[in-house]
CSV table of C-alpha atoms and ligand atoms in Angstrom, one decimal:
chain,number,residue,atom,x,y,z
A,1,UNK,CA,57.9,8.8,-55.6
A,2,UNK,CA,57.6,11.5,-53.2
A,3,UNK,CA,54.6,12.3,-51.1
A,4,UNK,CA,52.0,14.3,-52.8
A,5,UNK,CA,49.2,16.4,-51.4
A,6,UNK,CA,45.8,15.8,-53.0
A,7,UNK,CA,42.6,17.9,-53.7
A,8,UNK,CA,39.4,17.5,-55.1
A,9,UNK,CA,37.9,20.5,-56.1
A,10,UNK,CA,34.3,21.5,-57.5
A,11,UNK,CA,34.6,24.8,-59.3
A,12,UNK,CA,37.2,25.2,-62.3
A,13,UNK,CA,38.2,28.6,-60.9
A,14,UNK,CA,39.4,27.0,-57.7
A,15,UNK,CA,41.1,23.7,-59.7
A,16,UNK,CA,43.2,26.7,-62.1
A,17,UNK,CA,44.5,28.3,-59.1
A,18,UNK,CA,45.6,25.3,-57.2
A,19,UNK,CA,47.6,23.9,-60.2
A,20,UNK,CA,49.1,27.4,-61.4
A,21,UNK,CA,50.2,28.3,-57.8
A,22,UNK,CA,52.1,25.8,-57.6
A,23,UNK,CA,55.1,25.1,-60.2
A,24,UNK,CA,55.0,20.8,-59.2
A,25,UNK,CA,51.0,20.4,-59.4
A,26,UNK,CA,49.4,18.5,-61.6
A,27,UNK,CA,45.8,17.6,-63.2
A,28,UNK,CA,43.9,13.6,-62.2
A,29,UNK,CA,40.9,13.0,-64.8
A,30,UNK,CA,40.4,9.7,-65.4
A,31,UNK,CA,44.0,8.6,-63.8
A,32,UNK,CA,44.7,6.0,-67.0
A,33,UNK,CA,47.8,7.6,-68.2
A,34,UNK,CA,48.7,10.0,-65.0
A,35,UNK,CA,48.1,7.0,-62.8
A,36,UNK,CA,50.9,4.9,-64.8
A,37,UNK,CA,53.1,7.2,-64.7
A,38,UNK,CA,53.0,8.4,-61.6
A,39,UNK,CA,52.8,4.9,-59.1
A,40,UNK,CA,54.0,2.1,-62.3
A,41,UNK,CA,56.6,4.1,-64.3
A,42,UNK,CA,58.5,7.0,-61.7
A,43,UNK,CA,58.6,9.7,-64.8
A,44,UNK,CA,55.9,12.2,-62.4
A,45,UNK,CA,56.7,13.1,-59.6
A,46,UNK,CA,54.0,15.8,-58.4
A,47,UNK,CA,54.0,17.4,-54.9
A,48,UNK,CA,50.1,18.2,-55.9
A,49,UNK,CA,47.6,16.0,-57.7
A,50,UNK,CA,44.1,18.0,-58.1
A,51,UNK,CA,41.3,15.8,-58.7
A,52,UNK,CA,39.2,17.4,-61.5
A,53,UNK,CA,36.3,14.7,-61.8
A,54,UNK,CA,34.1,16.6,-59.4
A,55,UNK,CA,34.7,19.7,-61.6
A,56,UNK,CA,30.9,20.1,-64.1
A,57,UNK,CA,32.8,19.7,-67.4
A,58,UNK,CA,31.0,16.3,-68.1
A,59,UNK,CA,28.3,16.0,-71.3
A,60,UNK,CA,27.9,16.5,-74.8
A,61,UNK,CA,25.5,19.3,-76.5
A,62,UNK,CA,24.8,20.3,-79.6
A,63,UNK,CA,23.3,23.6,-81.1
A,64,UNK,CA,23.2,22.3,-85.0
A,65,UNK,CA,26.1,23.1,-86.5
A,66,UNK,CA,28.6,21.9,-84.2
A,67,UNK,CA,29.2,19.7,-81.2
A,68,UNK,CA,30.4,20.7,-77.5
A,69,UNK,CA,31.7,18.1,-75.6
A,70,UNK,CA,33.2,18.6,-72.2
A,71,UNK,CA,36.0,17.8,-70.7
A,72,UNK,CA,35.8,15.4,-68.3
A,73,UNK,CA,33.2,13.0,-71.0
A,74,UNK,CA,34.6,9.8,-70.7
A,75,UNK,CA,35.4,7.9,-74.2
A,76,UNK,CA,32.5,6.2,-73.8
A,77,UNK,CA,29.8,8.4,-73.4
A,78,UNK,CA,31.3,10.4,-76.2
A,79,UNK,CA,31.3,7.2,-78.1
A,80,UNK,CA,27.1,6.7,-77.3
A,81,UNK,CA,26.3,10.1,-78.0
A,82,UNK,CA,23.5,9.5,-80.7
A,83,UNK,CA,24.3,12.6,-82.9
A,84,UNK,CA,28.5,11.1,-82.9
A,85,UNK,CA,26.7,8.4,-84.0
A,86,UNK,CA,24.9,9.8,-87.0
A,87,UNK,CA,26.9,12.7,-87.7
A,88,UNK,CA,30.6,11.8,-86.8
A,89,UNK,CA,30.9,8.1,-87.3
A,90,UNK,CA,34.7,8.6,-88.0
A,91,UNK,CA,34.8,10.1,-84.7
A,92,UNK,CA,32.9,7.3,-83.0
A,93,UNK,CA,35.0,4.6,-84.8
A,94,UNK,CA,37.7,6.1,-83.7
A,95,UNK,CA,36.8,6.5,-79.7
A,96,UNK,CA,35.9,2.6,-80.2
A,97,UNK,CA,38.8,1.5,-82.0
A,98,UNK,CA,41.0,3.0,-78.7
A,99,UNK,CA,42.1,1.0,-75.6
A,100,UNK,CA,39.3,-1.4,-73.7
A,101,UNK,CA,35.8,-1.1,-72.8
A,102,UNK,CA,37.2,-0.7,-69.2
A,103,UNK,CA,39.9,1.9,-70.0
A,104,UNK,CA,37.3,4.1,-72.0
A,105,UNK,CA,34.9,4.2,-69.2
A,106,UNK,CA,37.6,6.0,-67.4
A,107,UNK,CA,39.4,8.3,-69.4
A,108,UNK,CA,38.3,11.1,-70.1
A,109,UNK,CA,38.3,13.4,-73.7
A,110,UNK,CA,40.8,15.7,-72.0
A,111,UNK,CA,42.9,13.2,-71.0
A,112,UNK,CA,42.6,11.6,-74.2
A,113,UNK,CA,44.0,14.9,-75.9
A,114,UNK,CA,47.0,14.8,-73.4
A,115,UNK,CA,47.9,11.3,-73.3
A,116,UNK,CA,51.6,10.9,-73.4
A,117,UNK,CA,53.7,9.5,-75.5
A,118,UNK,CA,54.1,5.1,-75.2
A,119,UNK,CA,57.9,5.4,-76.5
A,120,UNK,CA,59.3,2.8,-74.2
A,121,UNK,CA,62.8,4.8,-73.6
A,122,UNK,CA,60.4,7.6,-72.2
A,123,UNK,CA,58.6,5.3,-69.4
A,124,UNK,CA,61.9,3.9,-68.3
A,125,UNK,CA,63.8,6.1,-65.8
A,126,UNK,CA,66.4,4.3,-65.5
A,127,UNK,CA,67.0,5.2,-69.5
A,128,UNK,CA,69.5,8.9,-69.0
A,129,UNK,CA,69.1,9.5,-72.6
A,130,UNK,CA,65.2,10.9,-73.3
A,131,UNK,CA,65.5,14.8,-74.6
A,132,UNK,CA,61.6,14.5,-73.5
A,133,UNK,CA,62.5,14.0,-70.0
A,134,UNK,CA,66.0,15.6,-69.6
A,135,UNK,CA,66.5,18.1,-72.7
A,136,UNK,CA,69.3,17.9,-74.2
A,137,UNK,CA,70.1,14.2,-73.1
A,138,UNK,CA,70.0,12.6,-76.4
A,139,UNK,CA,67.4,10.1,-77.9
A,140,UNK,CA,67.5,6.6,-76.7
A,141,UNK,CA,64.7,5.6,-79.7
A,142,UNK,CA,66.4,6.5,-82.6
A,143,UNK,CA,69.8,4.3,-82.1
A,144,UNK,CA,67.7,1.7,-79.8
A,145,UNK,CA,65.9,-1.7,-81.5
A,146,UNK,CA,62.2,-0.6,-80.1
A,147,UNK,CA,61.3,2.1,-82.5
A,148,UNK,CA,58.4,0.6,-84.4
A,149,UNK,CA,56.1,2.4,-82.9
A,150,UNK,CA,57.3,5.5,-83.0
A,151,UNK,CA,56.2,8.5,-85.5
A,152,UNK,CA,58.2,9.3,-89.3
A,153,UNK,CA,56.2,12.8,-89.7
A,154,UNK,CA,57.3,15.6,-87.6
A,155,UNK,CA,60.1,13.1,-86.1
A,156,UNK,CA,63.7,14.2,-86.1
A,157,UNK,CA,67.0,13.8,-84.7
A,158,UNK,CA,65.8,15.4,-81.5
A,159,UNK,CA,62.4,13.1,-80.9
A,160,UNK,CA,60.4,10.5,-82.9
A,161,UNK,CA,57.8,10.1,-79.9
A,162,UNK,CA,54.5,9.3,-81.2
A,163,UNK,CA,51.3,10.9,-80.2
A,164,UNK,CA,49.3,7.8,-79.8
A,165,UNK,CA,45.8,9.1,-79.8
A,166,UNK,CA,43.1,7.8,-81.8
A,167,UNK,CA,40.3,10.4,-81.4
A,168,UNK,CA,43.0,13.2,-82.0
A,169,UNK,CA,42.9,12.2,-85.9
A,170,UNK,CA,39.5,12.7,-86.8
A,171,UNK,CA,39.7,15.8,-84.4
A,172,UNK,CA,42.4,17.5,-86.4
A,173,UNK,CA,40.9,16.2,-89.9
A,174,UNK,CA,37.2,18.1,-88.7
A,175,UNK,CA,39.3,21.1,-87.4
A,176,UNK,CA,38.2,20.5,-83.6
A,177,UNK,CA,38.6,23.6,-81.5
A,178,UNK,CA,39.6,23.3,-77.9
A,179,UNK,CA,38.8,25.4,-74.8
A,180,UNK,CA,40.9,25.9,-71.9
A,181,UNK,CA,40.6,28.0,-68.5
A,182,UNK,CA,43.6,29.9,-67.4
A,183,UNK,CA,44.6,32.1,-64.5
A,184,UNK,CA,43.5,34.7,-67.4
A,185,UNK,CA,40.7,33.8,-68.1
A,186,UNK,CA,38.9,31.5,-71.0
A,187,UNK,CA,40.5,30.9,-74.4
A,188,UNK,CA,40.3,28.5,-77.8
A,189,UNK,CA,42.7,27.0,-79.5
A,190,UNK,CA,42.6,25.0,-83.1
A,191,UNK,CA,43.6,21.7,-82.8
A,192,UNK,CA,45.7,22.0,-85.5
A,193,UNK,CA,47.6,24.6,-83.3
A,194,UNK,CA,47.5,22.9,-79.8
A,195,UNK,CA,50.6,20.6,-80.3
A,196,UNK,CA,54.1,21.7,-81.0
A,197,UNK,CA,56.4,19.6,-83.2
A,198,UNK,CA,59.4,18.3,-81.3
A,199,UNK,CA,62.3,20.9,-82.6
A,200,UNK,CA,64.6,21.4,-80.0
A,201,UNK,CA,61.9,21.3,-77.3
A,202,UNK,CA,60.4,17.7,-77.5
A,203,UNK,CA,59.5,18.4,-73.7
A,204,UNK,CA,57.6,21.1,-74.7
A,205,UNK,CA,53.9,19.1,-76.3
A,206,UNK,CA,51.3,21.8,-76.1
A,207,UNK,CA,50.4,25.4,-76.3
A,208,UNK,CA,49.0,25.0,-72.5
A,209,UNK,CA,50.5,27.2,-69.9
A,210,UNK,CA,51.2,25.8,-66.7
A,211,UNK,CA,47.4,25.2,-64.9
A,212,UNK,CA,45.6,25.6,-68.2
A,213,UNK,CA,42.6,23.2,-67.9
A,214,UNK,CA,41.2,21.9,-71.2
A,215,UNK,CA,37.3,22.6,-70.0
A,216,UNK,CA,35.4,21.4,-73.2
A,217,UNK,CA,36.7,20.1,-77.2
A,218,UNK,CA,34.2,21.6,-80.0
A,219,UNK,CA,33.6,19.6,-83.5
A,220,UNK,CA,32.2,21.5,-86.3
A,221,UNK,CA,29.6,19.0,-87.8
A,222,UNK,CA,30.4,18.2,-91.5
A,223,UNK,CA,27.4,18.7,-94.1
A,224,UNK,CA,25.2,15.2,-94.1
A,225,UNK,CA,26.6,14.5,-97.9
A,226,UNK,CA,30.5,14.1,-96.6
A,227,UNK,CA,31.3,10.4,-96.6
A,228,UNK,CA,34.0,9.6,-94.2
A,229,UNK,CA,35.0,6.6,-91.8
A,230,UNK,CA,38.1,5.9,-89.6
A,231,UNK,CA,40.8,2.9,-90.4
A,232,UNK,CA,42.9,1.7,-88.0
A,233,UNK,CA,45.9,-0.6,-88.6
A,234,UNK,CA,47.5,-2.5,-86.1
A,235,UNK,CA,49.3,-5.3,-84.7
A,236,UNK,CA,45.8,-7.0,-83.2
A,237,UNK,CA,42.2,-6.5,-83.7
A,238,UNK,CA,41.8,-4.9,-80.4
A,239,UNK,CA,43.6,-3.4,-77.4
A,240,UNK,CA,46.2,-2.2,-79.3
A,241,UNK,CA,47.6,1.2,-80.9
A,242,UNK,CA,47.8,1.7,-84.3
A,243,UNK,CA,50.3,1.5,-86.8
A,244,UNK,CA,49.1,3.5,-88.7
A,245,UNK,CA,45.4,5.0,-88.8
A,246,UNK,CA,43.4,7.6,-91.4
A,247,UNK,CA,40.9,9.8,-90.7
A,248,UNK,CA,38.9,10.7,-93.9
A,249,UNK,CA,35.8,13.2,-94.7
A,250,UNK,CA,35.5,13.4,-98.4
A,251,UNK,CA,33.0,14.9,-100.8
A,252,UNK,CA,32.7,13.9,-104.2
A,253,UNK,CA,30.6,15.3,-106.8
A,254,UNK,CA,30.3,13.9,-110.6
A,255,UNK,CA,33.2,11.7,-109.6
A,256,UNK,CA,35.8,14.1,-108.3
A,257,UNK,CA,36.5,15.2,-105.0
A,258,UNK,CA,35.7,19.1,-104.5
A,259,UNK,CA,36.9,18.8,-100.6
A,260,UNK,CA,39.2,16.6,-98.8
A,261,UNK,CA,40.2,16.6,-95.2
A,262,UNK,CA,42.2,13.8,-94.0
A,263,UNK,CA,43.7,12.8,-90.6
A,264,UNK,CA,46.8,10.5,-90.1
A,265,UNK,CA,47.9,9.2,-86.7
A,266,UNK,CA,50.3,6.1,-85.7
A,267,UNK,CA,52.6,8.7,-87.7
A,268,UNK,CA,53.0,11.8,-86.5
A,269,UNK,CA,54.7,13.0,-83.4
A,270,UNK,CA,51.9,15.3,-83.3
A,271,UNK,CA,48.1,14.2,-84.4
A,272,UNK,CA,48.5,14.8,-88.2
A,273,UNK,CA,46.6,16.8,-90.7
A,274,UNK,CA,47.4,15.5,-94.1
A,275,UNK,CA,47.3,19.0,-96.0
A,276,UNK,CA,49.9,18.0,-99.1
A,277,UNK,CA,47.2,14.9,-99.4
A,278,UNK,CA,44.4,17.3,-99.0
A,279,UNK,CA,45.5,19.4,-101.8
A,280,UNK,CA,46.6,16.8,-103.9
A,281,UNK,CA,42.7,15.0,-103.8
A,282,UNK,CA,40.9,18.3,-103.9
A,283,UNK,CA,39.6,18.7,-107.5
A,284,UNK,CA,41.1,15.7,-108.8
A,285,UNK,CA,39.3,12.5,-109.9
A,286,UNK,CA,38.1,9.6,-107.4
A,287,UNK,CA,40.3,7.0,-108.0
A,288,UNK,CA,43.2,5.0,-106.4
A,289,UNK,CA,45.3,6.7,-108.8
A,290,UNK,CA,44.8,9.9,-106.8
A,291,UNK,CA,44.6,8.4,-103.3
A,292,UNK,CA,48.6,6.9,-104.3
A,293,UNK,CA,49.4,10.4,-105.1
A,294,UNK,CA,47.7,12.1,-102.3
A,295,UNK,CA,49.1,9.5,-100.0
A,296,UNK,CA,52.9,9.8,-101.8
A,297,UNK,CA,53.0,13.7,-101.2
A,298,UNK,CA,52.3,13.5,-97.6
A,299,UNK,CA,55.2,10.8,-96.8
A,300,UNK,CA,57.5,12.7,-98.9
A,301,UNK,CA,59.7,13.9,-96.2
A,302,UNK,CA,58.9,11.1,-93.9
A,303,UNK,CA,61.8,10.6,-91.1
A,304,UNK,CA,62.5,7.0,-90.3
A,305,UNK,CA,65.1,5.1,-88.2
A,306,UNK,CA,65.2,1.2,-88.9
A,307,UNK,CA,62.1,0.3,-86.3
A,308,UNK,CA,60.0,2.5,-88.7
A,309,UNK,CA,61.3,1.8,-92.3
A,310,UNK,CA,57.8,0.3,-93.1
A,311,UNK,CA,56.2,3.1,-91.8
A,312,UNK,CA,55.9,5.0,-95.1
A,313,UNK,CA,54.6,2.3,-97.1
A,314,UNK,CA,52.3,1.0,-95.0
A,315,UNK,CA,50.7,4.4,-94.4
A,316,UNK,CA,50.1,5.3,-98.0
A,317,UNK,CA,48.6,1.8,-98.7
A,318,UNK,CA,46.4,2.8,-95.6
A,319,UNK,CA,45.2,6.2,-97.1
A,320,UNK,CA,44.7,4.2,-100.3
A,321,UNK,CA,42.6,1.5,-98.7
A,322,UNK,CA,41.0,3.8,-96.5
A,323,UNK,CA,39.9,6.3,-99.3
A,324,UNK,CA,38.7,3.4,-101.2
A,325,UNK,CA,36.4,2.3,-98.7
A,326,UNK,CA,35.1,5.4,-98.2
A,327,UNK,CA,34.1,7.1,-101.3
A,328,UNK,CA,32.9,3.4,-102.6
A,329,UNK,CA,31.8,2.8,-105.9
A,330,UNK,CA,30.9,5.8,-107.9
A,331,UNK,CA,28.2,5.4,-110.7
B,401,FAD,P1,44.6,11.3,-67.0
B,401,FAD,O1,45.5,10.0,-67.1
B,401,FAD,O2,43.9,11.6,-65.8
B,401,FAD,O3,45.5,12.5,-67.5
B,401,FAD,C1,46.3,12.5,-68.6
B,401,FAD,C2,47.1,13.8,-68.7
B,401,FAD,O4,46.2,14.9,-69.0
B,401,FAD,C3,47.7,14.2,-67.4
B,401,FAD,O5,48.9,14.9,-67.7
B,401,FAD,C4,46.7,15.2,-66.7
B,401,FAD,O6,47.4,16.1,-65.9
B,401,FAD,C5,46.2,15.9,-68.0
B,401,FAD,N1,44.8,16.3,-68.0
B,401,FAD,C6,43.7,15.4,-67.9
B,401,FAD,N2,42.6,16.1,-68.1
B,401,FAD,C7,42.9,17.4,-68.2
B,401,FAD,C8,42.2,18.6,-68.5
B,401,FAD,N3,40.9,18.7,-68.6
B,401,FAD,N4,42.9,19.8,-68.6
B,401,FAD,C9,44.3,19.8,-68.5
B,401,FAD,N5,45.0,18.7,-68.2
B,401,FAD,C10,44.3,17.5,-68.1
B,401,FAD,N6,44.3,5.9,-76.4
B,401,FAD,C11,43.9,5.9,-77.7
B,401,FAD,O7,43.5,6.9,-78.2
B,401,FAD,N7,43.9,4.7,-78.4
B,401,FAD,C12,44.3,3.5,-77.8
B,401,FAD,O8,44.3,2.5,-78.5
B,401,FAD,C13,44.7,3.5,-76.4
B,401,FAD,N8,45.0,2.4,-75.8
B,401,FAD,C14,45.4,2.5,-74.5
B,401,FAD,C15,45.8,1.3,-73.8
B,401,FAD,C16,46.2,1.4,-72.5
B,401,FAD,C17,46.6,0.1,-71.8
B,401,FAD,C18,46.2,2.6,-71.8
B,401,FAD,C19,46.6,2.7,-70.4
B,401,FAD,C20,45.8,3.7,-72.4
B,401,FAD,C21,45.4,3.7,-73.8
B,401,FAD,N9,45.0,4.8,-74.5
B,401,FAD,C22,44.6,4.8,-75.8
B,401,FAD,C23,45.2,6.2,-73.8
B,401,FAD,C24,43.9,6.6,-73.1
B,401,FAD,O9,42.9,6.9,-74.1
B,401,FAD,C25,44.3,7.8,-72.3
B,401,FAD,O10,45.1,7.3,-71.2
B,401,FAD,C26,43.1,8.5,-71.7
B,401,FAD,O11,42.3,9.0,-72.7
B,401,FAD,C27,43.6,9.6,-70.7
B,401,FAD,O12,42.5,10.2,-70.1
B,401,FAD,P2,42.4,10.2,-68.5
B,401,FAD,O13,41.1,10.9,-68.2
B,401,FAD,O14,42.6,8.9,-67.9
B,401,FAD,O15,43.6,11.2,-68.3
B,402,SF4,FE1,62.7,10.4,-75.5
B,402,SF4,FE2,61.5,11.2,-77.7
B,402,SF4,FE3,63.6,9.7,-77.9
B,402,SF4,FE4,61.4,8.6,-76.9
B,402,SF4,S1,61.7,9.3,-79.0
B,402,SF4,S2,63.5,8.4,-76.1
B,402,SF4,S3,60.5,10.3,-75.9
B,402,SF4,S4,63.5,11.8,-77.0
């Protein structure tokens, strides 16, 4: 680790330009995944960390129709907010289900969307052989043993890194809009839109530019009749990423479903939104018989080494399951 310079900045303006002007700098929130891998794991090596927890992107609003939460929110206080609570309890399962009371008091929603990747082979420097860290250097997960938590959708010979976030599924399922502060000013993204699948470029995660700041993350607030929830499968009951997770928002009228969005994560190498299973559930009847098929469509092309040869099973029985709980027994 080489000596870094650090600065703690009040106004957003201020914290763009002293990222963007400089190519090594680099964004502190909460510090729970920068932190790591900065001091623990050697894979950042900044000459610039700018503190952005003085910076007023901290608090959730709402006008009615959708919900503004800013950056620098922790998981927690996202988690409390009372209309999360009653309108987004997928969203506040989620934020629960992720990391430890301790952790969540720290990181931030920002951070949360930026979190990197937990494949082992990518937090070990002395590894050569991660295209995420050295393009072009090969992939030390798909012929290593440790794979079985890595992603099958999006995944290919390149990278099978999985984006580990929780919060990120019901984000994508609601269609969660984020807005970021460049050097040119303000812009919004979809976050369906903000990741990049691996390609050739699994260094390359994001649309951001170098010194874009994430200042805030909107959620569109479904209509009160959606029933939803969040499932998360994993090795433990807590402090522990998922397998597999589903993210579901379902409306159901005279027993069939007339709109479907559904979230997958512990999957994807990106946060996923399930559209073949969206399209497969929409206008079809409410039973498991269509949850199988929803859930078969979207693994079709899954992309699995031996670590994550369960991976596809296990996820459809969790969209299954998951569906099942949610919609409930229908008169
Ligand atoms: P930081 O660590 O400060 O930053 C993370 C990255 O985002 C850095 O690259 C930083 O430069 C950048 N950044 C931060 N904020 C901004 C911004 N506003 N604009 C631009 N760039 C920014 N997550 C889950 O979802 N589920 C889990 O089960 C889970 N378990 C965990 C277990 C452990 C042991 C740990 C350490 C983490 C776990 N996490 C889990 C991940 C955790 O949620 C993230 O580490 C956290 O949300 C990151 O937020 P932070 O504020 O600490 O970000
Ligand atoms: Fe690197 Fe991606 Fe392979 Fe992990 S899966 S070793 S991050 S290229």
């Amino acid at each position: 680790m080489r000596e870094f310079e650090y600065l703690r900045p009040e106004d957003v303006g201020a914290a763009v330009t002293l990222v963007s002007e400089r190519p090594a700098a680099q964004y502190l929130a909460g510090g729970t995944t920068q932190v790591d891998l900065m001091l623990k794991d050697g894979i950042l090596d900044p000459d610039r960390v700018v503190d952005i927890t003085r910076l007023p992107l901290r608090g959730v609003t709402t006008d009615g129709r959708a919900l503004r939460v800013g950056a620098l929110t922790t998981m927690e206080e996202m988690a409390a907010d009372p209309t999360v609570a009653v309108r987004l309890p997928l969203v506040r399962t989620a934020l629960l289900a992720g990391a430890s009371t301790q952790l969540r008091n720290m990181a931030t929603i920002g951070g949360n969307l930026l979190q990197r990747t937990r494949c082992r082979y990518f937090r070990d420097p002395t590894v050569p052989d991660c295209n995420k860290r050295h393009p072009s250097s090969g992939c030390a997960a798909i012929i290593g043993a440790g794979a079985r938590m890595h992603a099958v959708l999006g995944a290919g010979e390149s990278c099978i890194a999985l984006h580990a976030s929780d919060l990120c599924v019901p984000l994508v399922a609601l269609d969660a809009v984020v807005h970021i502060r460049g050097t040119d000013g303000e812009r919004t993204v979809p976050l369906t839109d903000f990741y990049l699948l691996p390609g050739e470029r699994p260094d390359v995660e994001t649309v951001l530019r170098h010194g874009d700041l994430i200042t805030a993350v909107e959620v569109p607030l479904p209509p009160e009749a959606v029933r939803s929830g969040y499932l998360k499968v994993r090795d433990r009951a807590s402090y522990e990423f998922a397998l597999v997770s589903v993210a579901a928002a379902v409306t159901v009228a005279d027993g069939t479903v007339t709109e479907a969005r559904i979230g997958l994560g512990g999957v994807g190498t990106i946060p996923w939104r399930a559209r073949a299973a969206e399209r497969v559930l929409t206008g079809a009847p409410a039973t498991p018989e269509t949850y199988r098929a929803a859930a078969e469509a979207e693994l079709r092309n899954a992309f699995t080494v031996p670590g994550t040869a369960f991976k596809p099973e296990l996820a459809r029985r969790t969209v299954v399951r998951a569906l099942t709980d949610i919609v409930g027994d229908l008169p």
